[in-house]
C-alpha cells in the first residue's frame, strides 16, 4: 500500500456549488469508511447522515455514488438543566455486516443511535373487488348479489426498490457531559462511549443499561486537572482499550483486571522539560485523536503541533514524532485569539498500518508513508489540497506523477505563513479505505475522494 503513496490524485467531489451560501448545518462533522470500503458515511452539523456506495460499474477506479440520506438526530432541549442539545453528529461507526442490511452507530453530544439501512421493495395492490361489487338495492343491508366470476383475490405488484433507514436502538441518558467518541469492540457485541470524564460500556442489544468502566471525575470539581479527549478499542483484543487526555497522555486499560479501569495497564506520555513550558503548552499538548494500527501494534496520536507514533511495547517515548504546525509555534498568540488553537484534528492509519494521514489549514492534508519503520528517521510528507482547486490541478498532478516516473523528485510544500493561512479552511475529519490507497476528506460542506487507482 505504501509503495503507491506518492501517487495520490484527486478522484471525486461531493458537495454544493461554489456560489451556494454554506449554512452551519451543512458543514461535515465526521466521515467514516465501512469495514469493506464499499460504503462511506458522513455526518453533518444539521444531524443528517449521508451514505455513499462504491460504483461497481467502474472497477478500476475509486468512484462512489449517492446511496441514501436520513435525519439521524434533531435538536433537543434538556429542561432539567436548561441546556440545548445540538443535532450535530459527532461520530459515526459502522458495525460489521452480517446480512443484507447495514448497521451503524451515530451520536451527538448526548444520544447514540443504532441505525439499520436496508433495501425495501414497494408493493402495491393491483386488483381488488371494489369495482365488481353489485349491491341489490331492494334487499336488506346484510345481503347483496355477487357474481362468482367477479371475485378476485387481491394481487400485489412489486415496484421500485427504495433504501430505507430505521432506528433499531437508542442509547441515551448515560452521559452528563458531551460524548466525544464511540468505538465498537472487536467482539461485535459491545461498544463504548466517551465523554469528558467517563467511559461507558454498552451491549449493542441492551439500550437501557451501560456499565461505567472509567471515571476520572474528582470529588471536588475544583480539583479537575484533565479531561478525556478520545478513546478506542484494540482492533483484535476485545479486553483492551485506550483513551487519551488533555494532558497529552495515552492510557491503555485491560478490562480483565478490574470492573473500573481507572488504574491503567500502560501509559504513553512524552516528558516535556518544565523549562520549555509556556502559556500554550497545556493547550497544544492536549491530544485530540488516537488511533490503533490495524494489527494493534502501533498508536497514532494527534495534538495541535504534532502526530506521534507509539509502539505499544514501548511507553517511554514515541518511535516517531512528526511536526505538523511547527511553523505556527511563534504565532500561537494569534491562533489563541482566533480560537484556531482549539481545533481538534483527527489522524488515521492506512489499512496496512504503515502510513498515517492528518489535516491542517488551507484545506491541506498530509500523508506520511512508512511511519512505523524504526530505521527510517523522517518519512516523506505528501501534501494534498481538498479544495476546488483540485479540479484545476488535476493536470498538474498528472505532470508531477510523470516527473516522478522519470526519476525527478517533486513534492508539494505547505505554505503556513500566518498571512497566507485561512484558519476557516481546516481539514479536521478524514478516513482511509481499509484495503487500498483511497482516502475521504471532509472540507467544510464538501466530501473529497483522493486515490492512487
C-alpha angles and dihedrals in degrees: 000000000000093000090076096037092110092057100068113139137172112277112165146351133205121191148079124312119267094252094057117101109244115229124205091246092059096059111111112238102180140012129192138174117216122239093271098043090230092107133047129193132198130186126198140198090261091067095253127137118206121192127202128192131206114263101240091192090071105054097166096055139054102244128150134192134200113278108173144320131213140170106253102175137016130202113271138184125225103214094187092059098025087235129145114222114211122225092224114133107234100182142000124200126183121223115223109266116250101165141006093296127078123227126196139168121229128180141187124189095297115008132059120200132194110215129197115207116191143151114260125197114221112226125193133186108249100180137026139156099251095101093048099048111114119189124203104228092198094057129079123278092258096054131068137158120246128177109233090223091057094062113104131176111237109261124209121211125200119237133179123324119245130195110240131191123201131174109242099178135015117201108195146147095042102104128065091186134044117292109237102175145010128196131188116221124238089244087070089222105082138040136182132225123203134204131172095285110014143045119207128198119216137186109227090227097048111066098170100057135056135167123229108230100168127031120170096165109129122224088244113042089207086071093058110127104164143018135209111257105179142354138192139179121240107261094231111017109066093198096058129078137156135213133190131218139210088250092067097256128131115205123199114205134191117212091203092068099059141348089239109049098201090125104069125213093220137005124204111202132147117224114242118200108242089224088066094053119113139163092285099043095093092049098045094045093055109113113232098184141011128191136182120223114245092263093044093238097113137041126207117202127186126205127166095274106030152016113229125199114208130193109222088222094055119059100168100079140346118270088227137013117198117198111222106166103019087129089065097053093100092044100053091117089064093046089049093052093051092041092239090125088070094057111128107221119192128218130202139189123229116250093263092047094236101104133046132204133199140159141247139172132301085046089289122149127183135214121201113196125209096010094154094059104106092198093059108079100190125013126211118273112227110195121197131172124225096204138111086262084073087078091054094042095053091097090044090053090052089051090052090048090053090051090053091050088053091054096255109136115227134168134175113238128215115237104207099161105144094240090057099045122107102199091188089064100069127150103221103150127051142145136201125220108250097230110022144035098273124119135189118215128192112213112177103296096345131089116211128194120203122182145165091222 
